[in-house]
Coordinates of C-alpha atoms in Angstrom, one line a residue:
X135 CA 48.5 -38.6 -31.8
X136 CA 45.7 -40.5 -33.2
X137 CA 41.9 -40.5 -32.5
X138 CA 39.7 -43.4 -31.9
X139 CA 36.6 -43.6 -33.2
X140 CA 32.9 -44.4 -31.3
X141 CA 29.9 -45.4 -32.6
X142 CA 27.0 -43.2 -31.0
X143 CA 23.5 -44.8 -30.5
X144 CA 22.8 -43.4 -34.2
X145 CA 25.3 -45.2 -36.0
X146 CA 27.3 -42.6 -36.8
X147 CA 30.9 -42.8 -36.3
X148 CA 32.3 -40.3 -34.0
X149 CA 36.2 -38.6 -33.6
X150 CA 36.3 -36.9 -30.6
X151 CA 37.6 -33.2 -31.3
X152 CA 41.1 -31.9 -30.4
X153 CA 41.6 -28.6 -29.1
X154 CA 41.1 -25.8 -31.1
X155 CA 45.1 -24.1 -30.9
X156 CA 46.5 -27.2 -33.0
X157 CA 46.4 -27.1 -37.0
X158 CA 48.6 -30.0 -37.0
X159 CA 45.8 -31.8 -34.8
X160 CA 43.2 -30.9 -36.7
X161 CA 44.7 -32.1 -40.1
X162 CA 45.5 -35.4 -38.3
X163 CA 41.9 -35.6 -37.4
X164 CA 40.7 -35.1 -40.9
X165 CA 42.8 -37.9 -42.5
X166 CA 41.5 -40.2 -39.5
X167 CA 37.6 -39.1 -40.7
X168 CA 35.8 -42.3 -41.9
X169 CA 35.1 -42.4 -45.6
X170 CA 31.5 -42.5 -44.8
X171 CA 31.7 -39.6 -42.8
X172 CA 32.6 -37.7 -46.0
X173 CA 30.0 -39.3 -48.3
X174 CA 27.8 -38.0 -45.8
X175 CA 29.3 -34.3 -45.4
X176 CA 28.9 -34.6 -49.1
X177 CA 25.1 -35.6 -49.4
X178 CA 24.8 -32.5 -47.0
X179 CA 26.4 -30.4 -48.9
X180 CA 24.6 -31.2 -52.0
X181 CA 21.3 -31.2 -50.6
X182 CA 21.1 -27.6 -49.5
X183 CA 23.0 -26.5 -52.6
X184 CA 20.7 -27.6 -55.1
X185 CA 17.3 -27.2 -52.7
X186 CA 18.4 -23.5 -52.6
X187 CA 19.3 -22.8 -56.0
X188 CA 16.1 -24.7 -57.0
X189 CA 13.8 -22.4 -55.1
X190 CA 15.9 -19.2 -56.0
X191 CA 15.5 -20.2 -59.8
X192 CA 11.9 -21.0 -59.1
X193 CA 11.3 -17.4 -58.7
X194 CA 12.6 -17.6 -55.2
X195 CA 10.1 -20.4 -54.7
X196 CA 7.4 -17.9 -53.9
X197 CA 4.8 -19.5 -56.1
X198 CA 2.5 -21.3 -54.1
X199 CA 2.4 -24.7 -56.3
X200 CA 7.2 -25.1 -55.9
X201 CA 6.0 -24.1 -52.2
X202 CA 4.3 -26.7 -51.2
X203 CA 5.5 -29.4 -54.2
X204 CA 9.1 -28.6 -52.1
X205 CA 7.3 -29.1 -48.5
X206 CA 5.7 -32.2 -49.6
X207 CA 9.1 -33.4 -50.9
X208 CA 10.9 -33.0 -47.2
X209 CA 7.9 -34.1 -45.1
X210 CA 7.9 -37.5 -47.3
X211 CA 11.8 -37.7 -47.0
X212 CA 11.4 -37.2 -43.3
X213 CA 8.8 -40.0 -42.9
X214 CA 11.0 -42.6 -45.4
X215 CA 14.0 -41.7 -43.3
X216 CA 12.2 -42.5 -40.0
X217 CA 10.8 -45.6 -41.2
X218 CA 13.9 -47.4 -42.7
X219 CA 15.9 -46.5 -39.6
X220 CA 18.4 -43.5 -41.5
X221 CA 16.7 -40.9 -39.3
X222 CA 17.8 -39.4 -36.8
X223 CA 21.8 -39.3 -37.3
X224 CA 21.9 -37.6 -34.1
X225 CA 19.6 -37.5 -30.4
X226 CA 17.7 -34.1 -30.5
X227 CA 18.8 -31.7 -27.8
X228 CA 16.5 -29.6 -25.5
X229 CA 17.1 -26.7 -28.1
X230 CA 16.1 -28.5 -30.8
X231 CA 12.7 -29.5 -29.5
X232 CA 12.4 -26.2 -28.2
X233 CA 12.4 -25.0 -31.6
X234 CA 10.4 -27.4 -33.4
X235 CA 7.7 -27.1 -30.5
X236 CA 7.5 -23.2 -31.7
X237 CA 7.3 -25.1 -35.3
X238 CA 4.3 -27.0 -33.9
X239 CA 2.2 -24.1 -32.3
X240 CA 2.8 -21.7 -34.8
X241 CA 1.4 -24.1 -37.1
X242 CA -1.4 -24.8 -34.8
X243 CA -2.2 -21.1 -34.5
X244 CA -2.6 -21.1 -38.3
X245 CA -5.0 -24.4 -38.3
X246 CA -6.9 -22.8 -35.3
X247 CA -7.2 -19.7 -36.8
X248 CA -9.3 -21.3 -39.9
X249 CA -12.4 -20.8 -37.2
X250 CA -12.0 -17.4 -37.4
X251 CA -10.6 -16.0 -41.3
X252 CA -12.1 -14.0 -43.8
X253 CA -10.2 -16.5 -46.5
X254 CA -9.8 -20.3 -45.6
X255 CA -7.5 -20.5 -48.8
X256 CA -5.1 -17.6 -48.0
X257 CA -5.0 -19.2 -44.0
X258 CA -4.0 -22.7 -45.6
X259 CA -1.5 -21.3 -47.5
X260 CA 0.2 -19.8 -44.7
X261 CA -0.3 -23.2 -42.6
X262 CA 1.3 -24.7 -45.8
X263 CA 4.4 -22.3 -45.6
X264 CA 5.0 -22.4 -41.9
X265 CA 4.7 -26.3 -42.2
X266 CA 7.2 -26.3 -45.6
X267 CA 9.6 -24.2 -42.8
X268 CA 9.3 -26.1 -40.1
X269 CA 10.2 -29.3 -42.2
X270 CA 13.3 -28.1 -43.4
X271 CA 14.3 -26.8 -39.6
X272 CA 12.9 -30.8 -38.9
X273 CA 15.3 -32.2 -41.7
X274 CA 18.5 -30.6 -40.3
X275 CA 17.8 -31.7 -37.1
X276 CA 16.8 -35.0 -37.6
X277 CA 20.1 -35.8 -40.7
X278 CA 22.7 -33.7 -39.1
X279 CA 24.7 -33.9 -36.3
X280 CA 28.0 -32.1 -35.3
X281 CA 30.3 -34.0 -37.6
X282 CA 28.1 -33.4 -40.7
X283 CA 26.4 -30.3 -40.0
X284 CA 29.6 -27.9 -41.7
X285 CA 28.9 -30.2 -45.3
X286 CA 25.1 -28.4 -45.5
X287 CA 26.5 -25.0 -44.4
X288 CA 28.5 -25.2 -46.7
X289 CA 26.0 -25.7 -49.6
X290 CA 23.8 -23.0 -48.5
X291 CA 26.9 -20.4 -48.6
X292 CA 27.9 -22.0 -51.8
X293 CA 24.6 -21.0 -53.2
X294 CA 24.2 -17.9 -51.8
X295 CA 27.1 -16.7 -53.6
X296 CA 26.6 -18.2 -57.2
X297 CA 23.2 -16.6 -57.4
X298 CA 24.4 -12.9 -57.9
X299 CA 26.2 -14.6 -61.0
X300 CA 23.3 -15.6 -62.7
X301 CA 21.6 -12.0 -61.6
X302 CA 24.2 -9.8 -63.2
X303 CA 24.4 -12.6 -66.1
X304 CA 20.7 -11.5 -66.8
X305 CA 21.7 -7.7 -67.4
X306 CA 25.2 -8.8 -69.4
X307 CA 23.9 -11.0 -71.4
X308 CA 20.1 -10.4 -72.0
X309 CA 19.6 -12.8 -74.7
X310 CA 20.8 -15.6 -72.4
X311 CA 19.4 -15.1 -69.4
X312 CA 16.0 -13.3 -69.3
X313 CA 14.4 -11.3 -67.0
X314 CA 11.4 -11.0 -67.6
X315 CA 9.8 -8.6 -64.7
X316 CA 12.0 -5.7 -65.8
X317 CA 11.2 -6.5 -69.1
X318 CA 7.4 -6.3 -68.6
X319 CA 7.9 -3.7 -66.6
X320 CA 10.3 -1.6 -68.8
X321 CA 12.4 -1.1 -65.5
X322 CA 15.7 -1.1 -64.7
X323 CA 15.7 -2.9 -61.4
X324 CA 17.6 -6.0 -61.6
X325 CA 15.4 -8.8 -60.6
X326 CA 16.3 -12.1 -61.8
X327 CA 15.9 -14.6 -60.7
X328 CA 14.1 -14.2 -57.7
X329 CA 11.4 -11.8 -60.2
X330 CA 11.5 -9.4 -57.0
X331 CA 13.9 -6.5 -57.0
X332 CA 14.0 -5.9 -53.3
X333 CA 14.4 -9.8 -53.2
X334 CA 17.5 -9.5 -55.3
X335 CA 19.3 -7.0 -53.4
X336 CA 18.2 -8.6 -50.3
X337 CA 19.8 -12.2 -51.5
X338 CA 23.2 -9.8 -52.5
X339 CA 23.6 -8.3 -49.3
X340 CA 23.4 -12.0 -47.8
X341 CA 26.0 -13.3 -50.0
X342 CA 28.2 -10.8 -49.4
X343 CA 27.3 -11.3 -45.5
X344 CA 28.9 -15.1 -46.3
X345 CA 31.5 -14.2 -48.2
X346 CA 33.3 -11.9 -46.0
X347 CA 32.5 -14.6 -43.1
X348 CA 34.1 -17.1 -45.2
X349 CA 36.9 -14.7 -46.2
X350 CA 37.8 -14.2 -42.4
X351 CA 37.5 -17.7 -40.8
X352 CA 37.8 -20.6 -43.7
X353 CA 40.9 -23.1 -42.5
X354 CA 41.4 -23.4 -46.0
X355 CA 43.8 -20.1 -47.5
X356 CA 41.9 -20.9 -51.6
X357 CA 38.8 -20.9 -49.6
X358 CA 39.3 -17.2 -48.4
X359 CA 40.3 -15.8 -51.4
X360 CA 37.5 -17.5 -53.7
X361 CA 35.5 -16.1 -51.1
X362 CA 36.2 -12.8 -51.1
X363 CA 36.6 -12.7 -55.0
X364 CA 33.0 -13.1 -55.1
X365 CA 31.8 -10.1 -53.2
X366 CA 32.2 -7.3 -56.0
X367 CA 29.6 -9.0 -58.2
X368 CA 27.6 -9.5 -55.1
X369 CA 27.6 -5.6 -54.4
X370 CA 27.2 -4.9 -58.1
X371 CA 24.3 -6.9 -58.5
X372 CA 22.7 -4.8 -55.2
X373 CA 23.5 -1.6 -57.2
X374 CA 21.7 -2.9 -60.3
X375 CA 18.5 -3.0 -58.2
X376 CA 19.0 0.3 -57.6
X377 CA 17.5 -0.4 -53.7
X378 CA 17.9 1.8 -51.1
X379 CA 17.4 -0.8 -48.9
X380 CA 19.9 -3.1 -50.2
X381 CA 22.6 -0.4 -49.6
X382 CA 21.7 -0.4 -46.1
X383 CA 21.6 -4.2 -46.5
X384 CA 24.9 -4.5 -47.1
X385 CA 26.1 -2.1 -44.6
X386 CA 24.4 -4.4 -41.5
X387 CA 25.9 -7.4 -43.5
X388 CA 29.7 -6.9 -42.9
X389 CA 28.5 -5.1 -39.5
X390 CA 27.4 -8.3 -38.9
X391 CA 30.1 -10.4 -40.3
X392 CA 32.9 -8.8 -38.5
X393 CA 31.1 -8.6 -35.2
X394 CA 30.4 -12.3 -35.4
X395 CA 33.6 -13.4 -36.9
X396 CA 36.3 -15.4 -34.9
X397 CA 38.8 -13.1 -37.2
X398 CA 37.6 -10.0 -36.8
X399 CA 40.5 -8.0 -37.8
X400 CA 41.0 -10.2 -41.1
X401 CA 37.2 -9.8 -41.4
X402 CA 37.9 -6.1 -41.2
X403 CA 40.8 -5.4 -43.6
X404 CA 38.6 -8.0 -46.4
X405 CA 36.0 -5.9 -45.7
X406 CA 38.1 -2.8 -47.0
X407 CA 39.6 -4.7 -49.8
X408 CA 36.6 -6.2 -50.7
X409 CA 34.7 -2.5 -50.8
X410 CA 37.8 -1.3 -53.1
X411 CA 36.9 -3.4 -55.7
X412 CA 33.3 -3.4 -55.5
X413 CA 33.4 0.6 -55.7
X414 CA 35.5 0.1 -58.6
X415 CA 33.0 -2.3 -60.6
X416 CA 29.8 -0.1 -59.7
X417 CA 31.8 2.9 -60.6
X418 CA 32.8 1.6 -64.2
X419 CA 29.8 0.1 -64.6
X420 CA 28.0 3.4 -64.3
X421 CA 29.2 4.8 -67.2
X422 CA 28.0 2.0 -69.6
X423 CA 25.2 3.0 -70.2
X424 CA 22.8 0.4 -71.5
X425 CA 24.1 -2.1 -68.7
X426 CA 23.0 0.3 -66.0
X427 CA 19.7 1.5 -67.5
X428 CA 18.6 -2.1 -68.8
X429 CA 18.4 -1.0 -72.6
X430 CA 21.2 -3.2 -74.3
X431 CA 24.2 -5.3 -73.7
X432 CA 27.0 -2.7 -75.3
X433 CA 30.0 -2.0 -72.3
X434 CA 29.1 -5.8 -71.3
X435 CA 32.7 -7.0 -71.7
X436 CA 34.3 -4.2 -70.6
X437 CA 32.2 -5.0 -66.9
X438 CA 33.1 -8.7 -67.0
X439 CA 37.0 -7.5 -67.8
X440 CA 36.6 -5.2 -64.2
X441 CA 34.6 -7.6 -62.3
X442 CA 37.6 -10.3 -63.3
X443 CA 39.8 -7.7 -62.3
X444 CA 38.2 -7.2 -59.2
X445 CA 38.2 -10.7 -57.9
X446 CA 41.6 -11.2 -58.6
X447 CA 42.5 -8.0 -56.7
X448 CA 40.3 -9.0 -53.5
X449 CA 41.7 -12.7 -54.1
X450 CA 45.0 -12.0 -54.2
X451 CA 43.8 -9.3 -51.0
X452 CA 41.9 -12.3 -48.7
X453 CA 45.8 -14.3 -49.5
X454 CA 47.9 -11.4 -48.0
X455 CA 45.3 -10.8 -44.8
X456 CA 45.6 -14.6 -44.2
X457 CA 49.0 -14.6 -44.6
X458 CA 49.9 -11.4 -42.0
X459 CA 49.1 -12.6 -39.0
X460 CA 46.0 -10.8 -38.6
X461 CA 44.4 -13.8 -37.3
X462 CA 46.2 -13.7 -34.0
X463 CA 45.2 -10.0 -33.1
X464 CA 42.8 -10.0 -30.3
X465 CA 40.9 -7.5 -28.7
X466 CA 40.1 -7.7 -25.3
X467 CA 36.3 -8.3 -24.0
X468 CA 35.4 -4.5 -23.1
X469 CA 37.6 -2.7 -25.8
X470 CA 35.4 -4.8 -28.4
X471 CA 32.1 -4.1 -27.0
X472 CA 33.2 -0.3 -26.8
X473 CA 34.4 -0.6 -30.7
X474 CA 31.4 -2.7 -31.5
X475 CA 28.9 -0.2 -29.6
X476 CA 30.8 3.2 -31.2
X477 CA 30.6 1.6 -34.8
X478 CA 27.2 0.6 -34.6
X479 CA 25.9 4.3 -33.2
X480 CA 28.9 5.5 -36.5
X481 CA 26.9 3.6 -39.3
X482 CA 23.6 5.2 -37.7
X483 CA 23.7 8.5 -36.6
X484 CA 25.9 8.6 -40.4
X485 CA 22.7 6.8 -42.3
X486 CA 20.3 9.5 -40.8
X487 CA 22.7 12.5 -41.6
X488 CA 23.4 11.5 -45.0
X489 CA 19.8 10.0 -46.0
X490 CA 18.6 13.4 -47.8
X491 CA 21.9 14.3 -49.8
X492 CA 22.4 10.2 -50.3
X493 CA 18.4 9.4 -50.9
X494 CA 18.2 12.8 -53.7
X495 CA 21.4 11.0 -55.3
X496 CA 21.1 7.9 -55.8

């Protein structure tokens, strides 16, 4: 069977999709993509990789000067694009005005409310930020379309899930990577690079939210198991933070990620794997001492050995899942909500019993 392509009123060359029950379809339909459709996927992809690692390198792009120097950068791309006719790729659906008209009067809220604040500079700032927000929301909309928008998913997950590498690289290797809040601080809360412990563990618990996601419903089998692999030094980079919060983080992330998955049985046994190894890594790295207290680099090899250990394992794990069948198990409607509901109430009415005894330990 073979495809043929359109041309849409942006330019941009359309395959209509197959059905969803046909790998063989779906393969046939990639190898009939047009070349530029890939360039494009690609310019997507590394777009939203290297704007987010950017920011997250920048501090988490908290600093008001990378704020706005990064909002400036998008408006002006968004007005060149517009002008020499590259912009939009794709006609903007009720949705998507629906959202950047909530853009718009948020951001008028924040001009009006200049008649009325104790701090004209604090109230700019915050028109800056909504603005810098509502650009990139106004980028997406206006350079992706449906064929395109998987390449800058794709390079936001990618980034989510190198960042913990560079976090725990910061406590392994001290004189490499420096972070210099716990150091000023004499703490030993992880928080590089986002200079924000809280931040850290918040951006772990994310990652691993992708992973797991990724793990469960990639078409690609390598795809799964890199995934996966990745989620142990996502959870031990939490731990270093030594957050409460990011605990409970993680806990709503693969909540989340196996509720939302289209694999939710493969989501859930990656999720056990995936908690194996990370309990292993956070265990062992417990009893080096320096590397969980923040006072020296001795034990650091013997954590990179178990955290190399521990993606293989959950690699070799997401490869075995994939391969089982698990991605044909379904669950009908009600029986899901029920199990959905009943884990949910599990997680909390566990989280309130166990916060003393938990809280006093950690």
């Amino acid at each position: 069977m073979t495809a043929e392509s359109t041309t849409g009123r942006s330019g941009e060359i359309e395959v209509p999709p197959f059905p969803s029950g046909s790998r063989r379809r779906r393969r046939t339909a990639s190898r009939e993509t047009p070349r530029r459709l890939q360039v494009r996927r690609a310019i997507g992809f590394a777009t939203a990789f290297i704007l987010t690692l950017v920011l997250a390198f920048d501090g988490g792009g908290y600093d008001l000067v990378i704020r706005q120097q990064v909002g400036l950068a998008i408006w002006a791309l968004i007005a060149l694009g517009l002008a020499v006719g590259l912009l939009p790729r794709a006609r903007l659906t009720t949705a998507a005005w629906t959202a950047l008209g909530g853009f718009a009067a948020f951001a008028g809220l924040n001009l009006v409310a200049l008649s009325w604040t104790d701090s004209d500079e604090r109230t700019t700032a915050e028109l800056a930020r909504v603005l810098q927000y509502g650009g990139l929301v106004t980028l997406a909309y206006l350079a992706l379309n449906r064929y395109t928008w998987r390449g800058a998913a794709f390079g936001v997950a990618a980034a989510a899930v190198v960042v913990p590498f560079f976090a725990l690289g910061a406590r392994l290797f001290p004189d490499i990577l420096h972070d210099d809040v716990a150091q000023a601080l004499s703490s030993d809360r992880l928080s590089y690079p986002l200079n924000y412990w809280n931040a850290v563990s918040c951006w772990g618990a994310m990652a691993v939210a992708v992973a797991l996601a990724l793990s469960a419903n990639a078409s690609r089998i390598e795809v799964r198991a890199a995934a996966l692999a990745t989620i142990p030094i996502s959870a031990l980079s939490v731990y270093l933070t030594y957050s409460r919060f990011g605990v409970a983080a993680i806990a709503i992330a693969v909540l989340a990620a196996v509720a939302l998955s289209r694999h939710r049985w493969t989501a859930v046994a990656n999720a056990i794997g995936a908690t194996a190894g990370a309990a292993v890594a956070v265990l062992v790295t417990r009893g080096q001492d320096e590397i969980a207290r923040a006072t020296g680099d001795a034990g650091a090899g013997t954590v990179v050995l178990v955290l190399i250990a521990a993606a293989i394992g959950c690699g070799v794990w997401a490869l075995l899942t994939s391969r089982a069948g698990l991605d044909r198990v379904r669950m009908d409607r009600g029986s899901a909500r029920v199990a959905l509901g009943g884990a949910l109430a599990t997680e909390l009415l566990g989280a309130v019993a166990l916060n003393a005894p938990l809280g006093d330990a950690w």
